[in-house]
Amino acid sequence: METELSKKLGVEHAIFGFTPFPAVAAAITRAGGFGVLGAVRYTAPDELARDLDWMAEHTDGKPYGLDVVMPAKKVEGVTEADVEAMIPEGHRRFVEETLAKHGVPGLAAGEASGWRITGWMEEVARNQLDVAFDYPIKLLANALGSPPADVIARAHDHNVLVAALAGSAKHARRHAEAGIDIVVAQGYEAGGHTGEIASMVLVPEVVDAVHPLPVLAAGGIGSGEQIAAGLALGAQGAWLGSLWLTTEEADLHSRALTAKLLAAGSGDTVRSRALTGKPARQLRTEWTDAWDDPNGPGTLPMPLQGLLVAEAVSRIQKYEVGPLLGTPVGQIVGRMTTERSVQAVVDDLTRGFERAVDRINRIAGRSSRT
């Protein structure tokens, strides 16, 4: 499953695995893919350094990358406290009323929220980069458009390729103009923040729009056959995120959440602004329903919504409140029916890819792989 891009990065399979868990990212890399560690949950540089130290020790010298979230345009002089002060009291009451309706206990006295979306703040992301460039990362990905020009230049100075996610050909062209090296064409089916266009339509549009830049297909991909389809559409690899959530190496800290993912079908997700303020695909729950209810106050723009619900999300997860318990995940969740090791997932992907290639060869009248 090699492509020009995978050869350039020195990986056996053109499988790019995004994950917030270092153990999963390292396992993807060891299995012959390219692990990409999501940095948004790291609020302190030393926490990221600790896990990058661990990654360096557990990737057998093979390449891996980092995914950050930062806007292309900088807003000067805005602190987290400034943003917090913008949250209306009515929205705070709505959060507490929703939690009370479901009997969600509060955190213990002095216990801090375990999840803060401060990683969306540019200052935090820049601190993460100060750490990251001290490590042998080979790719820097940005999930919120093209990173600032100085960040792209800094990455290139460290011989690090830069990737950015795009939900339309228009966005992809902007990335190319900004100097991005790789465009991730992420379709509507994906988990997390997505656009409005499905992968089958989006991938070839982006490939044509940014040629000769390499494109990765993303969104709703969870089998080798789907990876083969992405390559047939012109992509040079596949970017997979949701599929790793139910691997044995993943650390969701909740057996109840894992069980919900394993039981969910492809129709059990929804694009909602409930988590961050931007449309993000996630498990549909009574929490997402409450925020999408037209009789409610509605969600706030990013990053206000993320800061507003941070403690609530921590409480829901800590006490495993079933009706409210969810996570970002794509429509591929319907295929995630068993817990497997990362190596087993990669093996299944490569076998599926081989089956697809053999099938097309037979259709084309060529001999099958021997």
mmCIF file of C-alpha atoms in Angstrom:
data_model
loop_
_atom_site.group_PDB
_atom_site.id
_atom_site.type_symbol
_atom_site.label_atom_id
_atom_site.label_comp_id
_atom_site.label_asym_id
_atom_site.label_seq_id
_atom_site.Cartn_x
_atom_site.Cartn_y
_atom_site.Cartn_z
ATOM 1 C CA MET A 1 0.000 0.000 0.000
ATOM 2 C CA GLU A 2 2.788 2.386 -0.989
ATOM 3 C CA THR A 3 2.395 5.723 -2.734
ATOM 4 C CA GLU A 4 4.783 8.489 -3.652
ATOM 5 C CA LEU A 5 3.897 10.280 -0.392
ATOM 6 C CA SER A 6 4.304 7.238 1.843
ATOM 7 C CA LYS A 7 7.715 6.556 0.278
ATOM 8 C CA LYS A 8 8.730 10.179 0.850
ATOM 9 C CA LEU A 9 7.827 9.873 4.528
ATOM 10 C CA GLY A 10 9.418 6.460 4.857
ATOM 11 C CA VAL A 11 6.343 4.445 5.829
ATOM 12 C CA GLU A 12 5.269 1.022 4.566
ATOM 13 C CA HIS A 13 1.547 1.723 4.234
ATOM 14 C CA ALA A 14 -0.163 4.958 3.171
ATOM 15 C CA ILE A 15 -2.307 4.845 6.312
ATOM 16 C CA PHE A 16 -2.255 8.068 8.336
ATOM 17 C CA GLY A 17 -3.831 7.564 11.758
ATOM 18 C CA PHE A 18 -4.945 10.566 13.785
ATOM 19 C CA THR A 19 -5.533 9.923 17.490
ATOM 20 C CA PRO A 20 -5.386 11.747 20.843
ATOM 21 C CA PHE A 21 -3.698 8.718 22.437
ATOM 22 C CA PRO A 22 0.114 8.366 22.303
ATOM 23 C CA ALA A 23 -0.084 4.574 22.626
ATOM 24 C CA VAL A 24 -2.344 4.385 19.569
ATOM 25 C CA ALA A 25 -0.212 6.778 17.504
ATOM 26 C CA ALA A 26 2.941 4.842 18.323
ATOM 27 C CA ALA A 27 1.275 1.518 17.525
ATOM 28 C CA ILE A 28 0.104 2.824 14.138
ATOM 29 C CA THR A 29 3.653 3.849 13.307
ATOM 30 C CA ARG A 30 5.093 0.526 14.483
ATOM 31 C CA ALA A 31 2.520 -1.308 12.341
ATOM 32 C CA GLY A 32 3.841 0.407 9.229
ATOM 33 C CA GLY A 33 1.482 3.354 9.056
ATOM 34 C CA PHE A 34 2.023 6.970 10.063
ATOM 35 C CA GLY A 35 0.763 7.860 13.550
ATOM 36 C CA VAL A 36 -0.356 11.454 14.159
ATOM 37 C CA LEU A 37 -0.807 12.546 17.778
ATOM 38 C CA GLY A 38 -3.556 15.101 18.420
ATOM 39 C CA ALA A 39 -2.270 17.915 20.641
ATOM 40 C CA VAL A 40 -5.473 19.820 21.372
ATOM 41 C CA ARG A 41 -5.967 18.247 24.809
ATOM 42 C CA TYR A 42 -2.532 19.302 26.063
ATOM 43 C CA THR A 43 -2.824 22.506 28.068
ATOM 44 C CA ALA A 44 0.712 22.539 29.455
ATOM 45 C CA PRO A 45 3.929 22.197 27.416
ATOM 46 C CA ASP A 46 5.452 19.731 29.879
ATOM 47 C CA GLU A 47 2.499 17.348 29.388
ATOM 48 C CA LEU A 48 3.085 17.285 25.639
ATOM 49 C CA ALA A 49 6.840 16.896 26.139
ATOM 50 C CA ARG A 50 6.244 13.917 28.411
ATOM 51 C CA ASP A 51 4.161 12.118 25.788
ATOM 52 C CA LEU A 52 6.482 13.021 22.923
ATOM 53 C CA ASP A 53 9.325 11.565 24.989
ATOM 54 C CA TRP A 54 7.263 8.397 25.280
ATOM 55 C CA MET A 55 6.502 8.427 21.541
ATOM 56 C CA ALA A 56 10.192 8.730 20.691
ATOM 57 C CA GLU A 57 10.897 5.651 22.813
ATOM 58 C CA HIS A 58 8.065 3.535 21.379
ATOM 59 C CA THR A 59 8.126 4.169 17.632
ATOM 60 C CA ASP A 60 11.240 2.128 16.805
ATOM 61 C CA GLY A 61 12.793 5.085 15.008
ATOM 62 C CA LYS A 62 9.918 5.203 12.520
ATOM 63 C CA PRO A 63 8.197 8.495 11.551
ATOM 64 C CA TYR A 64 5.211 10.121 13.223
ATOM 65 C CA GLY A 65 3.519 13.519 13.310
ATOM 66 C CA LEU A 66 1.581 16.000 15.418
ATOM 67 C CA ASP A 67 -1.829 17.605 14.880
ATOM 68 C CA VAL A 68 -2.527 21.068 16.336
ATOM 69 C CA VAL A 69 -5.441 23.478 16.073
ATOM 70 C CA MET A 70 -4.701 27.103 15.344
ATOM 71 C CA PRO A 71 -6.324 29.796 13.190
ATOM 72 C CA ALA A 72 -4.555 31.357 10.227
ATOM 73 C CA LYS A 73 -5.286 34.849 11.596
ATOM 74 C CA LYS A 74 -4.058 35.915 15.012
ATOM 75 C CA VAL A 75 -6.145 37.864 17.513
ATOM 76 C CA GLU A 76 -3.855 39.915 19.741
ATOM 77 C CA GLY A 77 -4.242 40.354 23.468
ATOM 78 C CA VAL A 78 -7.186 37.974 24.078
ATOM 79 C CA THR A 79 -6.813 35.688 27.089
ATOM 80 C CA GLU A 80 -8.857 32.703 28.186
ATOM 81 C CA ALA A 81 -10.342 34.833 30.978
ATOM 82 C CA ASP A 82 -11.456 37.403 28.397
ATOM 83 C CA VAL A 83 -13.212 34.687 26.421
ATOM 84 C CA GLU A 84 -14.827 33.199 29.551
ATOM 85 C CA ALA A 85 -16.304 36.607 30.374
ATOM 86 C CA MET A 86 -18.159 36.619 27.048
ATOM 87 C CA ILE A 87 -20.296 33.595 27.963
ATOM 88 C CA PRO A 88 -23.910 34.645 28.752
ATOM 89 C CA GLU A 89 -25.320 33.653 32.113
ATOM 90 C CA GLY A 90 -28.392 32.202 30.410
ATOM 91 C CA HIS A 91 -26.218 29.623 28.689
ATOM 92 C CA ARG A 92 -24.539 28.730 31.966
ATOM 93 C CA ARG A 93 -27.958 28.159 33.535
ATOM 94 C CA PHE A 94 -29.007 25.968 30.615
ATOM 95 C CA VAL A 95 -25.965 23.740 31.173
ATOM 96 C CA GLU A 96 -26.719 23.316 34.866
ATOM 97 C CA GLU A 97 -30.417 22.691 34.235
ATOM 98 C CA THR A 98 -29.635 20.010 31.662
ATOM 99 C CA LEU A 99 -27.185 18.298 33.985
ATOM 100 C CA ALA A 100 -29.619 18.487 36.906
ATOM 101 C CA LYS A 101 -32.381 16.951 34.776
ATOM 102 C CA HIS A 102 -30.206 13.860 34.388
ATOM 103 C CA GLY A 103 -28.914 13.836 37.965
ATOM 104 C CA VAL A 104 -25.283 14.487 37.057
ATOM 105 C CA PRO A 105 -23.241 15.040 40.258
ATOM 106 C CA GLY A 106 -20.840 17.938 40.550
ATOM 107 C CA LEU A 107 -17.075 17.596 40.751
ATOM 108 C CA ALA A 108 -15.482 17.200 44.166
ATOM 109 C CA ALA A 109 -14.353 20.335 45.957
ATOM 110 C CA GLY A 110 -11.143 21.582 44.405
ATOM 111 C CA GLU A 111 -11.320 19.092 41.525
ATOM 112 C CA ALA A 112 -10.503 20.730 38.215
ATOM 113 C CA SER A 113 -12.259 19.931 34.982
ATOM 114 C CA GLY A 114 -10.452 17.122 33.214
ATOM 115 C CA TRP A 115 -11.147 18.551 29.778
ATOM 116 C CA ARG A 116 -10.530 22.106 28.703
ATOM 117 C CA ILE A 117 -10.630 23.176 25.112
ATOM 118 C CA THR A 118 -7.908 25.778 25.573
ATOM 119 C CA GLY A 119 -5.999 23.970 22.840
ATOM 120 C CA TRP A 120 -8.119 25.972 20.427
ATOM 121 C CA MET A 121 -6.392 29.136 21.647
ATOM 122 C CA GLU A 122 -3.482 30.163 19.417
ATOM 123 C CA GLU A 123 -1.172 30.930 22.334
ATOM 124 C CA VAL A 124 -1.548 27.343 23.580
ATOM 125 C CA ALA A 125 -0.913 25.902 20.119
ATOM 126 C CA ARG A 126 2.231 28.006 19.703
ATOM 127 C CA ASN A 127 3.535 26.746 23.040
ATOM 128 C CA GLN A 128 2.901 23.217 21.786
ATOM 129 C CA LEU A 129 4.976 23.931 18.689
ATOM 130 C CA ASP A 130 7.848 25.247 20.810
ATOM 131 C CA VAL A 131 7.954 21.759 22.315
ATOM 132 C CA ALA A 132 7.190 19.758 19.165
ATOM 133 C CA PHE A 133 10.045 21.103 17.058
ATOM 134 C CA ASP A 134 12.510 19.730 19.604
ATOM 135 C CA TYR A 135 11.379 16.233 18.569
ATOM 136 C CA PRO A 136 11.828 14.328 15.276
ATOM 137 C CA ILE A 137 8.286 14.831 14.015
ATOM 138 C CA LYS A 138 7.931 14.505 10.243
ATOM 139 C CA LEU A 139 4.499 16.082 9.790
ATOM 140 C CA LEU A 140 2.589 18.980 11.330
ATOM 141 C CA ALA A 141 -1.144 18.897 10.638
ATOM 142 C CA ASN A 142 -3.619 21.676 11.369
ATOM 143 C CA ALA A 143 -7.311 20.928 11.751
ATOM 144 C CA LEU A 144 -8.509 24.541 11.519
ATOM 145 C CA GLY A 145 -7.436 25.634 8.064
ATOM 146 C CA SER A 146 -3.938 26.680 7.087
ATOM 147 C CA PRO A 147 -1.692 27.575 10.030
ATOM 148 C CA PRO A 148 -0.147 31.068 10.091
ATOM 149 C CA ALA A 149 2.551 31.736 7.496
ATOM 150 C CA ASP A 150 5.313 31.936 10.099
ATOM 151 C CA VAL A 151 4.370 28.503 11.433
ATOM 152 C CA ILE A 152 4.528 26.985 7.949
ATOM 153 C CA ALA A 153 7.949 28.570 7.436
ATOM 154 C CA ARG A 154 9.154 27.349 10.812
ATOM 155 C CA ALA A 155 8.031 23.796 10.044
ATOM 156 C CA HIS A 156 9.796 23.852 6.699
ATOM 157 C CA ASP A 157 12.956 25.135 8.392
ATOM 158 C CA HIS A 158 12.819 21.941 10.502
ATOM 159 C CA ASN A 159 12.185 19.783 7.391
ATOM 160 C CA VAL A 160 8.674 19.062 8.631
ATOM 161 C CA LEU A 161 5.877 18.728 6.094
ATOM 162 C CA VAL A 162 2.670 20.663 6.786
ATOM 163 C CA ALA A 163 -0.833 19.282 6.212
ATOM 164 C CA ALA A 164 -4.210 20.950 6.562
ATOM 165 C CA LEU A 165 -7.751 19.609 6.470
ATOM 166 C CA ALA A 166 -10.174 20.836 3.814
ATOM 167 C CA GLY A 167 -13.892 20.309 3.396
ATOM 168 C CA SER A 168 -14.160 21.833 -0.070
ATOM 169 C CA ALA A 169 -12.044 22.439 -3.162
ATOM 170 C CA LYS A 170 -12.153 26.163 -2.363
ATOM 171 C CA HIS A 171 -10.578 25.571 1.040
ATOM 172 C CA ALA A 172 -8.004 23.255 -0.517
ATOM 173 C CA ARG A 173 -6.905 25.921 -3.005
ATOM 174 C CA ARG A 174 -6.375 28.348 -0.122
ATOM 175 C CA HIS A 175 -4.152 25.775 1.564
ATOM 176 C CA ALA A 176 -2.109 25.365 -1.601
ATOM 177 C CA GLU A 177 -1.706 29.127 -1.927
ATOM 178 C CA ALA A 178 -0.571 29.293 1.709
ATOM 179 C CA GLY A 179 2.270 26.861 1.051
ATOM 180 C CA ILE A 180 0.791 23.679 2.539
ATOM 181 C CA ASP A 181 2.501 20.428 1.491
ATOM 182 C CA ILE A 182 -0.401 17.964 1.928
ATOM 183 C CA VAL A 183 -4.160 18.499 1.810
ATOM 184 C CA VAL A 184 -6.449 16.195 3.787
ATOM 185 C CA ALA A 185 -9.796 16.055 1.962
ATOM 186 C CA GLN A 186 -12.177 15.341 4.820
ATOM 187 C CA GLY A 187 -15.714 14.441 3.869
ATOM 188 C CA TYR A 188 -19.016 14.958 5.606
ATOM 189 C CA GLU A 189 -18.934 11.425 7.051
ATOM 190 C CA ALA A 190 -15.914 12.113 9.254
ATOM 191 C CA GLY A 191 -15.861 12.472 13.018
ATOM 192 C CA GLY A 192 -15.169 15.881 14.483
ATOM 193 C CA HIS A 193 -15.386 19.065 12.463
ATOM 194 C CA THR A 194 -16.600 18.507 8.922
ATOM 195 C CA GLY A 195 -17.982 20.380 5.949
ATOM 196 C CA GLU A 196 -21.034 19.585 3.847
ATOM 197 C CA ILE A 197 -19.544 17.470 1.035
ATOM 198 C CA ALA A 198 -19.280 13.667 1.091
ATOM 199 C CA SER A 199 -15.920 11.980 0.554
ATOM 200 C CA MET A 200 -16.731 10.346 -2.796
ATOM 201 C CA VAL A 201 -17.433 13.778 -4.274
ATOM 202 C CA LEU A 202 -14.854 15.745 -2.309
ATOM 203 C CA VAL A 203 -11.681 13.721 -2.862
ATOM 204 C CA PRO A 204 -11.477 13.975 -6.663
ATOM 205 C CA GLU A 205 -12.493 17.637 -6.543
ATOM 206 C CA VAL A 206 -9.630 18.401 -4.147
ATOM 207 C CA VAL A 207 -7.168 16.261 -6.118
ATOM 208 C CA ASP A 208 -7.945 18.284 -9.245
ATOM 209 C CA ALA A 209 -7.910 21.598 -7.360
ATOM 210 C CA VAL A 210 -4.438 21.277 -5.835
ATOM 211 C CA HIS A 211 -2.559 19.100 -8.344
ATOM 212 C CA PRO A 212 0.319 18.216 -8.040
ATOM 213 C CA LEU A 213 0.123 18.470 -4.211
ATOM 214 C CA PRO A 214 -0.567 15.113 -2.543
ATOM 215 C CA VAL A 215 -4.046 14.594 -1.102
ATOM 216 C CA LEU A 216 -5.162 12.246 1.679
ATOM 217 C CA ALA A 217 -8.721 10.893 1.638
ATOM 218 C CA ALA A 218 -10.594 11.203 4.929
ATOM 219 C CA GLY A 219 -14.115 10.736 6.221
ATOM 220 C CA GLY A 220 -15.998 7.469 6.597
ATOM 221 C CA ILE A 221 -12.963 5.292 5.853
ATOM 222 C CA GLY A 222 -12.582 2.116 7.878
ATOM 223 C CA SER A 223 -11.682 -0.669 5.451
ATOM 224 C CA GLY A 224 -8.941 -1.469 2.989
ATOM 225 C CA GLU A 225 -11.482 -1.449 0.192
ATOM 226 C CA GLN A 226 -12.331 2.148 1.040
ATOM 227 C CA ILE A 227 -8.643 3.073 1.074
ATOM 228 C CA ALA A 228 -8.326 1.533 -2.397
ATOM 229 C CA ALA A 229 -11.298 3.630 -3.510
ATOM 230 C CA GLY A 230 -9.587 6.766 -2.179
ATOM 231 C CA LEU A 231 -6.418 5.972 -4.077
ATOM 232 C CA ALA A 232 -8.460 5.263 -7.207
ATOM 233 C CA LEU A 233 -9.911 8.777 -6.835
ATOM 234 C CA GLY A 234 -6.418 10.244 -6.890
ATOM 235 C CA ALA A 235 -5.476 10.384 -3.205
ATOM 236 C CA GLN A 236 -2.014 9.310 -2.062
ATOM 237 C CA GLY A 237 -3.187 7.830 1.207
ATOM 238 C CA ALA A 238 -5.991 7.702 3.754
ATOM 239 C CA TRP A 239 -6.399 9.720 6.945
ATOM 240 C CA LEU A 240 -8.270 7.688 9.578
ATOM 241 C CA GLY A 241 -9.371 8.901 13.004
ATOM 242 C CA SER A 242 -12.541 7.323 14.381
ATOM 243 C CA LEU A 243 -11.483 3.745 13.664
ATOM 244 C CA TRP A 244 -8.827 3.810 16.402
ATOM 245 C CA LEU A 245 -11.222 4.749 19.228
ATOM 246 C CA THR A 246 -12.152 1.130 19.939
ATOM 247 C CA THR A 247 -8.638 -0.300 19.681
ATOM 248 C CA GLU A 248 -7.120 -1.984 22.702
ATOM 249 C CA GLU A 249 -4.483 0.748 22.990
ATOM 250 C CA ALA A 250 -7.058 3.567 23.162
ATOM 251 C CA ASP A 251 -7.663 5.101 26.584
ATOM 252 C CA LEU A 252 -11.221 6.434 26.667
ATOM 253 C CA HIS A 253 -11.365 6.080 30.495
ATOM 254 C CA SER A 254 -14.928 4.778 30.142
ATOM 255 C CA ARG A 255 -16.100 1.249 29.476
ATOM 256 C CA ALA A 256 -19.605 2.642 29.078
ATOM 257 C CA LEU A 257 -18.468 4.911 26.251
ATOM 258 C CA THR A 258 -16.588 2.089 24.553
ATOM 259 C CA ALA A 259 -19.722 -0.042 24.779
ATOM 260 C CA LYS A 260 -21.787 2.738 23.183
ATOM 261 C CA LEU A 261 -19.335 3.000 20.311
ATOM 262 C CA LEU A 262 -19.309 -0.760 19.722
ATOM 263 C CA ALA A 263 -23.115 -0.841 19.706
ATOM 264 C CA ALA A 264 -23.645 2.234 17.517
ATOM 265 C CA GLY A 265 -24.664 2.069 13.883
ATOM 266 C CA SER A 266 -23.640 4.382 11.068
ATOM 267 C CA GLY A 267 -26.880 6.339 11.565
ATOM 268 C CA ASP A 268 -26.257 7.023 15.255
ATOM 269 C CA THR A 269 -24.119 10.131 14.766
ATOM 270 C CA VAL A 270 -25.076 13.757 14.221
ATOM 271 C CA ARG A 271 -23.291 16.935 13.169
ATOM 272 C CA SER A 272 -23.795 19.244 16.115
ATOM 273 C CA ARG A 273 -22.259 22.447 17.456
ATOM 274 C CA ALA A 274 -22.783 21.238 21.030
ATOM 275 C CA LEU A 275 -19.132 20.453 21.742
ATOM 276 C CA THR A 276 -17.132 23.317 20.237
ATOM 277 C CA GLY A 277 -19.481 25.767 18.537
ATOM 278 C CA LYS A 278 -18.618 24.485 15.042
ATOM 279 C CA PRO A 279 -20.394 21.574 13.335
ATOM 280 C CA ALA A 280 -18.708 18.396 14.571
ATOM 281 C CA ARG A 281 -19.910 14.845 13.973
ATOM 282 C CA GLN A 282 -20.365 12.903 17.198
ATOM 283 C CA LEU A 283 -22.561 10.271 18.793
ATOM 284 C CA ARG A 284 -26.125 11.515 19.018
ATOM 285 C CA THR A 285 -27.133 11.782 22.678
ATOM 286 C CA GLU A 286 -29.655 13.627 24.792
ATOM 287 C CA TRP A 287 -26.892 16.198 25.304
ATOM 288 C CA THR A 288 -26.625 16.947 21.572
ATOM 289 C CA ASP A 289 -30.420 16.883 21.287
ATOM 290 C CA ALA A 290 -30.721 19.486 24.051
ATOM 291 C CA TRP A 291 -28.360 21.884 22.278
ATOM 292 C CA ASP A 292 -29.979 21.330 18.896
ATOM 293 C CA ASP A 293 -33.497 21.883 20.281
ATOM 294 C CA PRO A 294 -34.898 25.120 18.778
ATOM 295 C CA ASN A 295 -36.499 25.866 22.162
ATOM 296 C CA GLY A 296 -33.065 26.014 23.810
ATOM 297 C CA PRO A 297 -30.640 28.947 23.864
ATOM 298 C CA GLY A 298 -28.583 27.614 20.948
ATOM 299 C CA THR A 299 -24.861 27.106 20.895
ATOM 300 C CA LEU A 300 -22.204 29.786 21.137
ATOM 301 C CA PRO A 301 -19.436 30.352 18.569
ATOM 302 C CA MET A 302 -16.002 28.781 18.976
ATOM 303 C CA PRO A 303 -14.239 28.941 21.410
ATOM 304 C CA LEU A 304 -17.046 30.098 23.750
ATOM 305 C CA GLN A 305 -19.052 26.875 23.459
ATOM 306 C CA GLY A 306 -16.062 24.681 24.253
ATOM 307 C CA LEU A 307 -15.212 26.660 27.360
ATOM 308 C CA LEU A 308 -18.865 26.713 28.421
ATOM 309 C CA VAL A 309 -19.354 22.947 28.326
ATOM 310 C CA ALA A 310 -15.870 21.833 29.437
ATOM 311 C CA GLU A 311 -16.774 21.056 33.044
ATOM 312 C CA ALA A 312 -20.115 19.552 32.057
ATOM 313 C CA VAL A 313 -18.417 17.163 29.637
ATOM 314 C CA SER A 314 -15.968 16.157 32.370
ATOM 315 C CA ARG A 315 -18.820 15.437 34.784
ATOM 316 C CA ILE A 316 -20.743 13.418 32.207
ATOM 317 C CA GLN A 317 -17.664 11.343 31.423
ATOM 318 C CA LYS A 318 -16.558 10.894 35.029
ATOM 319 C CA TYR A 319 -19.936 9.613 36.193
ATOM 320 C CA GLU A 320 -20.691 7.809 32.899
ATOM 321 C CA VAL A 321 -24.154 9.301 32.551
ATOM 322 C CA GLY A 322 -25.435 7.075 29.757
ATOM 323 C CA PRO A 323 -28.049 9.284 28.052
ATOM 324 C CA LEU A 324 -25.561 12.189 27.812
ATOM 325 C CA LEU A 325 -22.356 10.241 27.232
ATOM 326 C CA GLY A 326 -20.840 10.755 23.793
ATOM 327 C CA THR A 327 -17.712 11.529 21.806
ATOM 328 C CA PRO A 328 -16.735 12.826 18.379
ATOM 329 C CA VAL A 329 -16.903 9.919 15.935
ATOM 330 C CA GLY A 330 -17.631 9.439 12.262
ATOM 331 C CA GLN A 331 -20.245 7.390 10.456
ATOM 332 C CA ILE A 332 -17.702 4.573 10.197
ATOM 333 C CA VAL A 333 -18.665 3.766 13.801
ATOM 334 C CA GLY A 334 -21.053 1.183 12.372
ATOM 335 C CA ARG A 335 -18.043 -0.966 11.422
ATOM 336 C CA MET A 336 -16.417 -0.632 14.838
ATOM 337 C CA THR A 337 -18.029 -3.674 16.430
ATOM 338 C CA THR A 338 -15.143 -5.296 18.314
ATOM 339 C CA GLU A 339 -12.108 -4.215 20.297
ATOM 340 C CA ARG A 340 -8.917 -5.087 18.442
ATOM 341 C CA SER A 341 -5.263 -4.163 18.625
ATOM 342 C CA VAL A 342 -3.952 -1.456 16.328
ATOM 343 C CA GLN A 343 -1.829 -4.102 14.581
ATOM 344 C CA ALA A 344 -4.940 -6.199 13.918
ATOM 345 C CA VAL A 345 -6.731 -3.168 12.468
ATOM 346 C CA VAL A 346 -3.810 -2.360 10.162
ATOM 347 C CA ASP A 347 -3.575 -6.009 9.080
ATOM 348 C CA ASP A 348 -7.287 -5.975 8.243
ATOM 349 C CA LEU A 349 -6.879 -2.748 6.266
ATOM 350 C CA THR A 350 -4.019 -4.140 4.201
ATOM 351 C CA ARG A 351 -5.880 -7.386 3.492
ATOM 352 C CA GLY A 352 -8.956 -5.446 2.408
ATOM 353 C CA PHE A 353 -6.822 -3.289 0.148
ATOM 354 C CA GLU A 354 -5.343 -6.388 -1.493
ATOM 355 C CA ARG A 355 -8.822 -7.862 -2.017
ATOM 356 C CA ALA A 356 -9.973 -4.649 -3.699
ATOM 357 C CA VAL A 357 -6.945 -4.519 -5.990
ATOM 358 C CA ASP A 358 -7.423 -8.180 -6.957
ATOM 359 C CA ARG A 359 -11.104 -7.548 -7.688
ATOM 360 C CA ILE A 360 -10.356 -4.592 -9.957
ATOM 361 C CA ASN A 361 -7.616 -6.534 -11.721
ATOM 362 C CA ARG A 362 -10.078 -9.335 -12.456
ATOM 363 C CA ILE A 363 -12.654 -6.869 -13.748
ATOM 364 C CA ALA A 364 -9.991 -5.310 -15.951
ATOM 365 C CA GLY A 365 -8.997 -8.720 -17.280
ATOM 366 C CA ARG A 366 -5.617 -8.756 -15.562
ATOM 367 C CA SER A 367 -4.277 -11.688 -13.610
ATOM 368 C CA SER A 368 -4.843 -11.626 -9.833
ATOM 369 C CA ARG A 369 -2.083 -10.972 -7.334
ATOM 370 C CA THR A 370 -0.003 -14.065 -6.658
#
